[in-house]
CSV table of C-alpha atoms in Angstrom, one decimal:
chain,number,residue,atom,x,y,z
X,1,LEU,CA,0.0,0.0,0.0
X,2,HIS,CA,1.1,3.5,-0.7
X,3,GLU,CA,1.3,6.0,2.2
X,4,ARG,CA,0.4,9.7,1.6
X,5,THR,CA,0.9,12.9,3.5
X,6,ASN,CA,-1.8,15.4,4.1
X,7,GLU,CA,-0.3,17.6,1.4
X,8,ASP,CA,-0.3,14.7,-1.1
X,9,VAL,CA,-4.1,14.2,-0.4
X,10,LYS,CA,-4.8,17.9,-0.7
X,11,GLU,CA,-2.9,18.1,-4.0
X,12,GLN,CA,-4.6,15.0,-5.4
X,13,ILE,CA,-8.1,16.3,-4.5
X,14,GLY,CA,-7.4,19.7,-6.0
X,15,PHE,CA,-6.2,18.1,-9.2
X,16,LEU,CA,-9.2,15.7,-9.5
X,17,LEU,CA,-11.7,18.5,-8.9
X,18,ASN,CA,-10.1,20.7,-11.4
X,19,SER,CA,-9.8,17.9,-14.0
X,20,LEU,CA,-13.4,16.8,-13.5
X,21,LYS,CA,-14.6,20.4,-14.1
X,22,THR,CA,-12.4,21.6,-16.9
X,23,ASP,CA,-10.6,18.7,-18.7
X,24,PRO,CA,-12.8,16.8,-21.2
X,25,GLN,CA,-9.8,14.6,-22.2
X,26,PHE,CA,-9.9,13.3,-18.6
X,27,ILE,CA,-13.7,13.4,-18.0
X,28,ASP,CA,-14.7,11.3,-21.0
X,29,PRO,CA,-12.6,8.2,-20.4
X,30,VAL,CA,-13.4,8.4,-16.6
X,31,SER,CA,-17.1,8.6,-17.4
X,32,ASP,CA,-16.8,5.6,-19.8
X,33,ALA,CA,-14.8,3.6,-17.2
X,34,VAL,CA,-17.4,4.2,-14.5
X,35,LYS,CA,-20.1,2.9,-16.8
X,36,GLU,CA,-17.9,-0.1,-17.6
X,37,ILE,CA,-17.4,-0.9,-13.9
X,38,VAL,CA,-21.1,-0.5,-13.1
X,39,GLY,CA,-22.1,-2.6,-16.1
X,40,ARG,CA,-19.8,-5.4,-15.2
X,41,SER,CA,-20.8,-5.4,-11.6
X,42,GLY,CA,-24.4,-6.3,-12.5
X,43,LYS,CA,-25.7,-3.8,-10.0
X,44,LYS,CA,-29.4,-3.0,-10.3
X,45,LEU,CA,-31.8,-0.7,-8.6
X,46,GLU,CA,-33.5,-2.5,-5.7
X,47,LEU,CA,-37.0,-1.0,-6.0
X,48,MET,CA,-38.6,-3.3,-3.4
X,49,GLN,CA,-35.8,-2.8,-1.0
X,50,ALA,CA,-36.1,0.9,-1.2
X,51,ALA,CA,-39.8,0.7,-0.6
X,52,LYS,CA,-39.6,-1.7,2.3
X,53,LYS,CA,-36.6,-0.5,4.3
X,54,GLU,CA,-38.0,2.0,6.7
X,55,GLU,CA,-34.5,3.2,7.8
X,56,ASP,CA,-33.5,4.0,4.2
X,57,LEU,CA,-36.8,5.9,3.6
X,58,ALA,CA,-36.4,7.8,6.8
X,59,LEU,CA,-32.9,8.9,5.9
X,60,ALA,CA,-33.7,9.7,2.3
X,61,GLY,CA,-37.1,11.3,2.9
X,62,THR,CA,-38.9,10.0,-0.2
X,63,PHE,CA,-39.0,6.8,-2.3
X,64,GLN,CA,-37.4,8.7,-5.2
X,65,ALA,CA,-34.6,10.0,-2.9
X,66,ALA,CA,-34.0,6.4,-1.7
X,67,LEU,CA,-33.5,5.3,-5.2
X,68,HIS,CA,-31.3,8.3,-5.9
X,69,ARG,CA,-29.2,7.3,-2.9
X,70,GLN,CA,-28.7,3.8,-4.3
X,71,ILE,CA,-27.5,5.3,-7.6
X,72,LEU,CA,-25.1,7.6,-5.8
X,73,ASP,CA,-23.8,4.8,-3.6
X,74,THR,CA,-23.1,2.6,-6.6
X,75,LEU,CA,-21.5,5.4,-8.7
X,76,SER,CA,-19.3,6.6,-5.8
X,77,SER,CA,-18.1,3.1,-5.1
X,78,ALA,CA,-17.4,2.5,-8.7
X,79,PHE,CA,-15.5,5.8,-8.8
X,80,ALA,CA,-13.5,4.8,-5.7
X,81,LEU,CA,-12.5,1.6,-7.4
X,82,LEU,CA,-11.5,3.5,-10.5
X,83,LEU,CA,-9.4,6.0,-8.4
X,84,SER,CA,-7.6,3.1,-6.8
X,85,HIS,CA,-6.7,1.9,-10.3
X,86,MET,CA,-5.6,5.3,-11.5
X,87,ASP,CA,-3.5,6.0,-8.5
X,88,ARG,CA,-1.8,2.7,-8.2
X,89,ASN,CA,1.9,3.5,-7.8
X,90,THR,CA,0.8,7.2,-7.5
X,91,GLY,CA,-0.3,7.2,-11.1
X,92,LEU,CA,-2.5,10.3,-10.5
X,93,PHE,CA,0.6,12.3,-9.4
X,94,LEU,CA,2.3,11.3,-12.6
X,95,LEU,CA,-0.7,12.5,-14.6
X,96,SER,CA,-0.8,15.8,-12.8
X,97,LYS,CA,2.9,16.5,-13.5
X,98,ALA,CA,3.3,14.9,-16.9
X,99,GLY,CA,4.2,16.6,-20.1
X,100,SER,CA,1.9,16.2,-23.2
X,101,LYS,CA,3.6,12.9,-24.4
X,102,VAL,CA,3.4,11.1,-21.1
X,103,ARG,CA,-0.1,12.5,-20.6
X,104,ASP,CA,-1.3,11.1,-23.9
X,105,ILE,CA,0.1,7.7,-23.0
X,106,TRP,CA,-1.5,7.9,-19.5
X,107,LEU,CA,-5.0,8.6,-20.9
X,108,TYR,CA,-4.7,5.9,-23.6
X,109,LEU,CA,-3.4,3.2,-21.2
X,110,PHE,CA,-6.0,4.2,-18.6
X,111,GLY,CA,-8.8,3.3,-21.0
X,112,ARG,CA,-7.0,0.2,-22.3
X,113,SER,CA,-6.2,-1.1,-18.8
X,114,VAL,CA,-9.8,-0.7,-17.7
X,115,ASN,CA,-11.0,-2.8,-20.6
X,116,ASP,CA,-8.3,-5.4,-20.5
X,117,LEU,CA,-7.5,-5.8,-16.8
X,118,GLY,CA,-9.6,-7.5,-14.1
X,119,GLY,CA,-7.0,-6.5,-11.6
X,120,PHE,CA,-9.0,-4.1,-9.5
X,121,GLN,CA,-12.0,-6.3,-8.8
X,122,LEU,CA,-14.5,-4.8,-11.2
X,123,MET,CA,-17.1,-7.3,-10.2
X,124,SER,CA,-17.0,-6.4,-6.4
X,125,ILE,CA,-18.5,-3.0,-5.8
X,126,LYS,CA,-19.0,-2.6,-2.1
X,127,GLU,CA,-20.9,0.5,-1.0
X,128,GLY,CA,-19.2,2.3,1.8
X,129,GLY,CA,-16.2,0.0,2.0
X,130,ALA,CA,-12.6,1.1,2.0
X,131,VAL,CA,-10.7,0.7,-1.2
X,132,GLU,CA,-7.0,-0.1,-1.1
X,133,VAL,CA,-4.6,1.7,-3.4
X,134,LEU,CA,-2.0,-0.9,-4.3
X,135,SER,CA,1.7,-0.5,-4.8
X,136,ASP,CA,3.7,-2.9,-7.0
X,137,GLY,CA,7.1,-2.0,-5.5
X,138,SER,CA,9.4,-4.9,-4.7
X,139,SER,CA,10.3,-5.6,-1.0
X,140,SER,CA,6.9,-4.1,-0.1
X,141,GLN,CA,8.4,-0.6,-0.8
X,142,SER,CA,6.0,1.8,-2.6
X,143,PHE,CA,7.3,4.0,-5.4
X,144,ARG,CA,6.2,6.9,-7.6
X,145,SER,CA,5.8,5.6,-11.1
X,146,ARG,CA,7.4,7.5,-13.9
X,147,PHE,CA,5.7,5.6,-16.8
X,148,PRO,CA,1.9,5.4,-17.0
X,149,PHE,CA,0.3,2.1,-15.9
X,150,SER,CA,3.7,0.4,-16.1
X,151,PHE,CA,2.3,-2.4,-13.8
X,152,PHE,CA,-0.3,-3.2,-16.5
X,153,LEU,CA,2.3,-3.5,-19.3
X,154,ALA,CA,4.7,-5.4,-17.1
X,155,ARG,CA,1.9,-7.9,-16.3
X,156,ILE,CA,1.2,-8.5,-20.0
X,157,LEU,CA,4.8,-9.0,-20.9
X,158,THR,CA,5.5,-11.3,-17.9
X,159,GLU,CA,2.6,-13.5,-18.9
X,160,ALA,CA,4.1,-13.8,-22.4
X,161,ARG,CA,7.5,-14.9,-21.0
X,162,SER,CA,6.6,-18.6,-21.0
X,163,LEU,CA,5.7,-18.4,-24.7
X,164,THR,CA,9.0,-16.9,-25.7
X,165,GLN,CA,11.8,-18.0,-23.3
X,166,ASP,CA,12.7,-21.2,-25.2
X,167,SER,CA,12.9,-19.5,-28.6
X,168,GLN,CA,16.2,-18.9,-30.4
X,169,ASN,CA,15.8,-15.1,-29.9
X,170,PRO,CA,13.6,-14.5,-26.8
X,171,ALA,CA,13.7,-10.7,-27.2
X,172,LYS,CA,12.5,-10.8,-30.8
X,173,SER,CA,9.8,-13.3,-29.9
X,174,LEU,CA,8.6,-11.3,-26.9
X,175,GLN,CA,8.3,-8.2,-29.1
X,176,SER,CA,6.3,-10.1,-31.6
X,177,GLN,CA,3.9,-11.3,-29.0
X,178,PHE,CA,3.6,-7.8,-27.5
X,179,SER,CA,3.0,-6.2,-30.9
X,180,LEU,CA,0.1,-8.5,-31.6
X,181,LEU,CA,-2.0,-6.6,-29.1
X,182,ASN,CA,-2.3,-3.6,-31.4
X,183,TRP,CA,-1.0,-0.9,-29.1
X,184,GLU,CA,-1.4,2.8,-30.0
X,185,PHE,CA,0.7,5.9,-29.1
X,186,GLY,CA,3.9,4.0,-29.9
X,187,ILE,CA,3.7,1.6,-26.9
X,188,ALA,CA,5.1,-1.3,-28.8
X,189,ASP,CA,7.4,0.9,-31.0
X,190,LYS,CA,10.9,2.2,-30.5
X,191,MET,CA,11.0,5.0,-27.9
X,192,ASP,CA,13.4,7.8,-27.2
X,193,LYS,CA,15.8,7.1,-24.3
X,194,ALA,CA,14.2,9.5,-21.9
X,195,THR,CA,10.7,8.0,-22.2
X,196,LEU,CA,12.0,4.4,-22.1
X,197,PHE,CA,14.1,5.1,-19.1
X,198,ARG,CA,10.9,6.1,-17.3
X,199,TYR,CA,9.7,2.5,-17.8
X,200,ALA,CA,13.1,1.1,-16.9
X,201,TYR,CA,12.8,3.0,-13.6
X,202,ASP,CA,9.4,1.5,-12.8
X,203,PHE,CA,10.5,-1.9,-13.9
X,204,THR,CA,13.5,-1.7,-11.5
X,205,ALA,CA,11.2,-0.6,-8.6
X,206,MET,CA,8.9,-3.6,-9.3
X,207,ASN,CA,11.5,-6.3,-9.8
X,208,CYS,CA,14.8,-5.5,-8.0
X,209,ALA,CA,15.1,-5.8,-4.2
X,210,PHE,CA,14.9,-2.5,-2.4
X,211,SER,CA,18.2,-1.2,-1.1
X,212,GLN,CA,19.1,1.0,1.8
X,213,ASN,CA,22.4,1.9,0.1
X,214,MET,CA,21.4,3.1,-3.3
X,215,ASP,CA,18.2,4.7,-4.6
X,216,ARG,CA,16.0,3.5,-7.4
X,217,VAL,CA,17.6,5.8,-9.9
X,218,GLN,CA,21.0,4.3,-9.3
X,219,GLN,CA,19.6,0.8,-9.5
X,220,ALA,CA,17.8,1.7,-12.8
X,221,GLN,CA,21.0,3.2,-14.2
X,222,ILE,CA,22.9,0.0,-13.5
X,223,LEU,CA,20.1,-2.2,-14.8
X,224,TRP,CA,19.9,-0.1,-18.0
X,225,LYS,CA,23.6,-0.5,-18.6
X,226,ILE,CA,23.6,-4.3,-18.0
X,227,VAL,CA,20.6,-4.7,-20.4
X,228,SER,CA,22.5,-2.5,-22.9
X,229,LEU,CA,25.6,-4.7,-22.7
X,230,ALA,CA,23.5,-7.9,-23.1
X,231,LYS,CA,21.8,-6.5,-26.1
X,232,GLY,CA,24.9,-4.9,-27.6
X,233,SER,CA,23.3,-1.5,-27.7
X,234,GLU,CA,20.9,0.5,-25.7
X,235,PRO,CA,17.3,-0.8,-25.5
X,236,THR,CA,14.7,1.0,-27.6
X,237,LEU,CA,11.6,-1.2,-26.8
X,238,ILE,CA,9.7,-1.8,-23.6
X,239,SER,CA,9.9,-5.6,-24.4
X,240,GLU,CA,13.7,-5.4,-24.5
X,241,ILE,CA,13.8,-4.2,-20.9
X,242,HIS,CA,12.1,-7.4,-19.9
X,243,ALA,CA,13.8,-9.8,-22.2
X,244,TYR,CA,17.4,-8.8,-21.5
X,245,TYR,CA,16.7,-8.4,-17.7
X,246,TRP,CA,15.5,-12.0,-17.6
X,247,GLN,CA,18.6,-13.0,-19.4
X,248,THR,CA,20.9,-11.2,-17.0
X,249,GLU,CA,18.8,-11.3,-13.8
X,250,THR,CA,21.3,-13.4,-11.9
X,251,THR,CA,24.2,-11.0,-12.8
X,252,ILE,CA,22.2,-7.9,-11.8
X,253,THR,CA,21.1,-9.4,-8.5
X,254,ALA,CA,24.7,-10.3,-7.7
X,255,TYR,CA,26.0,-6.8,-8.5
X,256,PHE,CA,23.3,-5.3,-6.3
X,257,GLY,CA,24.2,-7.8,-3.6
X,258,LEU,CA,27.8,-6.7,-3.7
X,259,ILE,CA,26.8,-3.1,-3.1
X,260,ASP,CA,24.3,-3.9,-0.4
X,261,ALA,CA,26.8,-6.0,1.5
X,262,VAL,CA,29.7,-3.5,1.2
X,263,PRO,CA,28.0,0.0,0.7
X,264,PRO,CA,31.3,2.0,0.5
X,265,CYS,CA,31.9,0.2,-2.9
X,266,LEU,CA,28.8,1.8,-4.5
X,267,ALA,CA,30.6,4.5,-6.4
X,268,SER,CA,33.4,2.2,-7.7
X,269,ILE,CA,31.1,-0.6,-8.7
X,270,LYS,CA,28.6,1.7,-10.4
X,271,GLY,CA,31.4,3.6,-12.1
X,272,SER,CA,32.9,0.4,-13.5
X,273,VAL,CA,29.5,-1.0,-14.7
X,274,LEU,CA,28.6,2.3,-16.4
X,275,ALA,CA,32.0,2.5,-18.1
X,276,ALA,CA,32.1,-1.2,-19.2
X,277,GLU,CA,32.2,-2.1,-22.9
X,278,SER,CA,31.1,-5.7,-22.3
X,279,MET,CA,29.8,-7.9,-19.6
X,280,GLY,CA,31.1,-11.2,-18.4
X,281,ALA,CA,34.0,-12.5,-16.3
X,282,ASP,CA,36.3,-9.5,-16.7
X,283,LEU,CA,33.7,-7.2,-15.3
X,284,ASP,CA,32.9,-9.7,-12.6
X,285,MET,CA,36.5,-9.7,-11.5
X,286,THR,CA,36.7,-5.9,-11.6
X,287,LEU,CA,33.8,-5.6,-9.3
X,288,VAL,CA,35.0,-8.3,-6.9
X,289,GLY,CA,38.3,-6.4,-6.8
X,290,HIS,CA,36.5,-3.3,-5.7
X,291,VAL,CA,34.8,-5.2,-2.9
X,292,ILE,CA,38.2,-6.7,-1.8
X,293,ALA,CA,39.7,-3.2,-1.8
X,294,GLY,CA,36.8,-1.9,0.2
X,295,LEU,CA,37.1,-4.7,2.8
X,296,ALA,CA,41.0,-4.6,3.0
X,297,PRO,CA,42.1,-4.0,6.7
X,298,SER,CA,44.3,-1.1,5.5
X,299,ALA,CA,41.1,0.7,4.3
X,300,GLN,CA,39.3,0.4,7.6
X,301,GLU,CA,39.4,2.9,10.5
X,302,TRP,CA,38.8,0.5,13.4
X,303,LYS,CA,38.7,2.3,16.7
X,304,GLU,CA,36.5,-0.1,18.8
X,305,VAL,CA,35.8,-3.8,18.9
X,306,GLN,CA,32.3,-3.0,17.5
X,307,ASP,CA,34.0,-1.7,14.3
X,308,TYR,CA,35.5,-5.1,13.7
X,309,GLY,CA,32.2,-6.7,14.2
X,310,ASP,CA,30.6,-4.5,11.6
X,311,TRP,CA,33.4,-5.4,9.2
X,312,MET,CA,32.8,-9.1,9.8
X,313,THR,CA,29.1,-8.7,9.1
X,314,LYS,CA,29.9,-7.1,5.7
X,315,PHE,CA,32.4,-9.8,5.0
X,316,GLU,CA,30.0,-12.7,5.7
X,317,ASP,CA,27.2,-11.0,3.8
X,318,VAL,CA,29.3,-10.6,0.7
X,319,ARG,CA,31.2,-13.9,0.9
X,320,PRO,CA,28.7,-16.1,-0.9
X,321,ILE,CA,28.4,-13.7,-3.8
X,322,VAL,CA,32.1,-13.2,-4.2
X,323,GLU,CA,32.8,-16.9,-4.0
X,324,GLY,CA,30.0,-17.7,-6.4
X,325,LEU,CA,31.5,-15.3,-9.0
X,326,LEU,CA,35.0,-16.6,-8.5
X,327,ALA,CA,33.7,-20.2,-8.9
X,328,ILE,CA,31.8,-19.3,-12.1
X,329,CYS,CA,34.9,-17.6,-13.6
X,330,GLY,CA,37.1,-20.5,-12.6
X,331,ARG,CA,34.9,-23.0,-14.6
X,332,LEU,CA,35.3,-21.1,-17.8
X,333,SER,CA,37.3,-22.6,-20.6
X,334,GLU,CA,39.2,-19.3,-20.8
X,335,PRO,CA,39.2,-17.8,-17.3
X,336,PRO,CA,39.8,-14.1,-17.1
X,337,SER,CA,43.4,-13.0,-16.7
X,338,ALA,CA,42.7,-11.3,-13.3
X,339,LEU,CA,41.2,-14.4,-11.8
X,340,GLU,CA,44.3,-15.6,-10.0
X,341,GLU,CA,45.2,-12.2,-8.6
X,342,VAL,CA,41.7,-11.6,-7.4
X,343,SER,CA,41.4,-15.1,-5.9
X,344,ASN,CA,44.6,-14.7,-4.0
X,345,SER,CA,43.5,-11.3,-2.6
X,346,TRP,CA,40.3,-12.8,-1.5
X,347,GLU,CA,42.1,-15.7,0.2
X,348,LYS,CA,44.2,-13.2,2.2
X,349,LEU,CA,41.0,-11.7,3.6
X,350,LEU,CA,39.9,-15.1,4.7
X,351,PHE,CA,42.9,-15.5,6.8
């Protein structure tokens, strides 16, 4: 769930009221979506209930008012469900701040997701009940989305994974499957880097473990670079973010693990990844070398016994990752030239 401050709520209410009064591009799809939700819910006016329930009549005043109240209850509940869908991962905030290009994509995907997605319980309108606004952030950490309805697109692409992962070219196959859905506004086409990186940011927040030691932008930058190295050039399609992440997920997870275990290595590891011209064993050894340098006793400033205990915690946390990378490189038919030197340096830390 996403937490909001009072200022967030005030800003959101102000934006909604203004949009519902003055923005036909927003009003029309919202109106259509409310009708869609009410239609799918199967809700009907309960004429006999309105006539028989004395409490409802007493509160409403007249039979007509009691029926009017049923309509308002149904519509307000449908609108609440709709708001929870719009504001998933603070999507409404994105709309309120977006430029024209992102706004067009938001309005299009809003209508498309209402029609295609059963993910916000269209069939279960409950008058007067609280509606949860979900967050798709990994590690139960909410995030502010930068690409409209990225959770909706991610779900579709993830569902297509099983159809494409065994093909000779999974990235091409995934793009083919994605394109079959007849997207508009260039959703399945090549995008400029700034727009696609918005999606990469959301994808990172939804798929990579939350870190106390680097923010989501830094994580997304590293993920983007690894995906680019795997592809051989920067990604240009939403589907490529998925396909090449799945191909390199183990590597990305290991690199993030190195940083989390030894936070002082963030700058050096990130710098080496972003400067890399290829991925593989040589890059692995470079990053392990940064970790070893960061853990070297000569680099520590131990003053108390507790300082050594903190060092041991870092060492034990990073140990399985480092030893895993060393083992993988050691099994290669042509191990990297730095393997022996890095392995010896690691062995010195062990003793």
